[in-house]
JSON list of C-alpha atoms in Angstrom, two decimals:
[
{"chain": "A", "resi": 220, "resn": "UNK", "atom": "CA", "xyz": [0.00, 0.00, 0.00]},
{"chain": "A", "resi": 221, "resn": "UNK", "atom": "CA", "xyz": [0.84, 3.78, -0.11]},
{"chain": "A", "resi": 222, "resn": "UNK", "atom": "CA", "xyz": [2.81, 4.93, 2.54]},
{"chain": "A", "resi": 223, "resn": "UNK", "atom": "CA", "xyz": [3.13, 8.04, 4.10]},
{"chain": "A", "resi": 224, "resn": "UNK", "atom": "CA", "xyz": [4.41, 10.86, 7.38]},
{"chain": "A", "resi": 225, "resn": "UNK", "atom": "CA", "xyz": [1.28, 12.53, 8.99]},
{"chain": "A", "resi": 226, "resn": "UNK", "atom": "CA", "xyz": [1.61, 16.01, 9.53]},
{"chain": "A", "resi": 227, "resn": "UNK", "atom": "CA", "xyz": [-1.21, 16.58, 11.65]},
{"chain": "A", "resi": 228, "resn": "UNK", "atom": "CA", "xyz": [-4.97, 15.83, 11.95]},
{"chain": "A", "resi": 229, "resn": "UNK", "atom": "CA", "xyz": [-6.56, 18.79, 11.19]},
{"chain": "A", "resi": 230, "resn": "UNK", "atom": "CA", "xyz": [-6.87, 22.25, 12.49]},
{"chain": "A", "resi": 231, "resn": "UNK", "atom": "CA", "xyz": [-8.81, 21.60, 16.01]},
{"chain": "A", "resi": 232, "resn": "UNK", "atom": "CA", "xyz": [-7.83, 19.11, 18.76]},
{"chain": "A", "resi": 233, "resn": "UNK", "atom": "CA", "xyz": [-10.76, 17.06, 19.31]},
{"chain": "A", "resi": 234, "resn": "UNK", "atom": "CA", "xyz": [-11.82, 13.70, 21.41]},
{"chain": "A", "resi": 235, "resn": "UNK", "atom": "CA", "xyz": [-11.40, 12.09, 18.20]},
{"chain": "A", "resi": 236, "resn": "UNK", "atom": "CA", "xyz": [-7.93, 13.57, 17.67]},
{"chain": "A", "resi": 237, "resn": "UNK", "atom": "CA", "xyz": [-6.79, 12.07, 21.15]},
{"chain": "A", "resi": 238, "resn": "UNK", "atom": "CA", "xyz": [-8.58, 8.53, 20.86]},
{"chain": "A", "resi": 239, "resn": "UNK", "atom": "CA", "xyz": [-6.68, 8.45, 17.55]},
{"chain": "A", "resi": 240, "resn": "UNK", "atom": "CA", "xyz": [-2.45, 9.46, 18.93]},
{"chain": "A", "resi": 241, "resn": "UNK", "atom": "CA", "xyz": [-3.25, 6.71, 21.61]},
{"chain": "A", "resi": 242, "resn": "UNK", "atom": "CA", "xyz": [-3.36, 3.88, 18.34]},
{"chain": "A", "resi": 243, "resn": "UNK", "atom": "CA", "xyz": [-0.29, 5.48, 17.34]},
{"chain": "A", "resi": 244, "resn": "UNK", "atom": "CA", "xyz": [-1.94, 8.42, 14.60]},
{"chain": "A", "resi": 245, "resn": "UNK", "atom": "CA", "xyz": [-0.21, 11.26, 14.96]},
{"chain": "A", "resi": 246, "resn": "UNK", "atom": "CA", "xyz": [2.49, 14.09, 13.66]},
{"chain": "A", "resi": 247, "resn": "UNK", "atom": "CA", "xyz": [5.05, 12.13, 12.66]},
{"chain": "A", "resi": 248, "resn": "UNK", "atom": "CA", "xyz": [3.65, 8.76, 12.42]},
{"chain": "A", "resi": 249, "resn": "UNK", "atom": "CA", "xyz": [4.76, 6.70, 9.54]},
{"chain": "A", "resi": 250, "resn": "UNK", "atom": "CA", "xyz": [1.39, 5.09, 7.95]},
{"chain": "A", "resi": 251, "resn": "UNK", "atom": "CA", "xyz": [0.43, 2.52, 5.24]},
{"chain": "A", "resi": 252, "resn": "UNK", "atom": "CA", "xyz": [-2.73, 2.86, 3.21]},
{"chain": "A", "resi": 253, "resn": "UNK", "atom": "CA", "xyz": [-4.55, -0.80, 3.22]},
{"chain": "A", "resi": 254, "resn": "UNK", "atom": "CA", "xyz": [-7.61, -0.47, 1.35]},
{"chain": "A", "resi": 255, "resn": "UNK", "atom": "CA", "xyz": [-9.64, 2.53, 0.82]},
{"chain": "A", "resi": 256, "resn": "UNK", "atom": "CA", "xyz": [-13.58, 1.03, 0.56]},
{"chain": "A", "resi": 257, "resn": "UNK", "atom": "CA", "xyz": [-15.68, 0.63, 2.55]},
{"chain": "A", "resi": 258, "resn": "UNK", "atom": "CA", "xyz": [-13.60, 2.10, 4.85]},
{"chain": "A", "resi": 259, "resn": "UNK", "atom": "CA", "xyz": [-10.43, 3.73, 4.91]},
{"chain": "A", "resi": 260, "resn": "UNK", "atom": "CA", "xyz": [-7.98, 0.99, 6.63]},
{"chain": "A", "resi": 261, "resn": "UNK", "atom": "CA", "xyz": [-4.26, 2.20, 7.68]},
{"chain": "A", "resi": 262, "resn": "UNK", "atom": "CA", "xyz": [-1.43, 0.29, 9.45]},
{"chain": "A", "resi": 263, "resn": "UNK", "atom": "CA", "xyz": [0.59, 2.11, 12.06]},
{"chain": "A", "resi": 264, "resn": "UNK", "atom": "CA", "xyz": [3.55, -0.33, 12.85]},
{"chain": "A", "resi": 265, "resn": "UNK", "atom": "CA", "xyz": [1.62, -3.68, 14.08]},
{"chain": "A", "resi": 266, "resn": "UNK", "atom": "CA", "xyz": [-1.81, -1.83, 14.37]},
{"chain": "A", "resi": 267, "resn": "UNK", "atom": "CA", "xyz": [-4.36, -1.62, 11.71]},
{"chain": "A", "resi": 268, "resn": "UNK", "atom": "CA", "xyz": [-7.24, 1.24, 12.12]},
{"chain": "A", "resi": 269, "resn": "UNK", "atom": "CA", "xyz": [-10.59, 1.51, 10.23]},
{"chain": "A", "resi": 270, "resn": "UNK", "atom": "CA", "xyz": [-11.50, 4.94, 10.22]},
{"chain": "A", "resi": 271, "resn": "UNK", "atom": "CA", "xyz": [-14.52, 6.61, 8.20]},
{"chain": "A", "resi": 272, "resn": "UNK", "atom": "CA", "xyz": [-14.14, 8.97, 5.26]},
{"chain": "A", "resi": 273, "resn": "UNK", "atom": "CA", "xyz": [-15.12, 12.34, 7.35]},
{"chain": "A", "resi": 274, "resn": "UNK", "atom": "CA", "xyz": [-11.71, 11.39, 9.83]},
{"chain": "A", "resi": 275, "resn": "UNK", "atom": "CA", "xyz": [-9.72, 10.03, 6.93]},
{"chain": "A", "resi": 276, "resn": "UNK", "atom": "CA", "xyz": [-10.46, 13.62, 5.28]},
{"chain": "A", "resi": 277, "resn": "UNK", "atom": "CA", "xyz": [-8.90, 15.62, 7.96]},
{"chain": "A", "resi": 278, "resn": "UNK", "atom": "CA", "xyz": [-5.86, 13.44, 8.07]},
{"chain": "A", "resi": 279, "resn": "UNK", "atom": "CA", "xyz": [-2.74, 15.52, 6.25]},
{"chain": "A", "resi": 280, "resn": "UNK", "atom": "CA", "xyz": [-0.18, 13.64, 5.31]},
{"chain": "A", "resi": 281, "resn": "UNK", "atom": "CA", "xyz": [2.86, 13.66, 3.32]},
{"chain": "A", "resi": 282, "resn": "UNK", "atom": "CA", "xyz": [3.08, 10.72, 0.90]},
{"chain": "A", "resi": 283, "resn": "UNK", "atom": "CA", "xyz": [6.65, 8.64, 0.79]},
{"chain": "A", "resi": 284, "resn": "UNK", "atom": "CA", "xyz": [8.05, 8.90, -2.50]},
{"chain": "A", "resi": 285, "resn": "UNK", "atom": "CA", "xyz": [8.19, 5.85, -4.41]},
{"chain": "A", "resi": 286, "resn": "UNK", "atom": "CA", "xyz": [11.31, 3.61, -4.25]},
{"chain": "A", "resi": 287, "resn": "UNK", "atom": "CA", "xyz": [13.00, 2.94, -7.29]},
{"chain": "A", "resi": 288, "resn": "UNK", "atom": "CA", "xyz": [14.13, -0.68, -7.82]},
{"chain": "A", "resi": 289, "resn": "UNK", "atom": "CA", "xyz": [17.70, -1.02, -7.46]},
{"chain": "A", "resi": 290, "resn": "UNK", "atom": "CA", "xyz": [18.99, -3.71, -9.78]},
{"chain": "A", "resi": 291, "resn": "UNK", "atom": "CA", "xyz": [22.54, -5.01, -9.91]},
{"chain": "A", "resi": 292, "resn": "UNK", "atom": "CA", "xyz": [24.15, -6.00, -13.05]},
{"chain": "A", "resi": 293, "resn": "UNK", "atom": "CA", "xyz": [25.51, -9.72, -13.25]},
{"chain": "A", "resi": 294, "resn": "UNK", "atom": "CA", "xyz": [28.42, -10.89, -15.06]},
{"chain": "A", "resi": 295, "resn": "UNK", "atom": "CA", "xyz": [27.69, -12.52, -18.30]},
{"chain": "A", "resi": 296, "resn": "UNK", "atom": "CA", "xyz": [28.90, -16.28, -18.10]},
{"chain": "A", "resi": 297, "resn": "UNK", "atom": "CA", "xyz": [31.65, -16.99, -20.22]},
{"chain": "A", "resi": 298, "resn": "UNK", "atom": "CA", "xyz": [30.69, -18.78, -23.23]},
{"chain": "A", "resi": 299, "resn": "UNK", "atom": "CA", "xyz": [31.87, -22.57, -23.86]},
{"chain": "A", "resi": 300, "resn": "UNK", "atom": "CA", "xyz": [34.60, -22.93, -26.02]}
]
């Protein structure tokens, strides 16, 4: 899945906002996008939260760029002679 840093979840500090940083969802947490219907599922380390579309809204987050595949070159095998 996508991964990505929050950066905070939204303008206001809420009850919501507090139940969430005690899974782990918070500034600076490193998330994972599971699936997005019918709900929004994201891992945070070993924990996996289902959270409705009006939370997953107010969610900002900074998406991990993607890693490019590092491939190594292999000597060609000499050729019988």
């Amino acid at each position: 899945g996508q991964r990505a840093t929050v950066l905070c979840l939204g303008s206001t500090v809420t009850d919501r906002h507090r139940t969430l940083t005690v899974y782990g969802l918070g500034p600076d947490a490193e998330i994972t996008l599971v699936q997005h219907q019918p709900a929004c599922v994201i891992r945070i380390g070993e924990t996996e939260l289902a959270i409705d579309a009006e939370i997953a809204r107010d969610i900002l987050v900074q998406p991990e760029e993607p890693r490019s595949e590092v491939t190594s070159e292999v000597a060609p095998e000499p050729s019988p002679t």
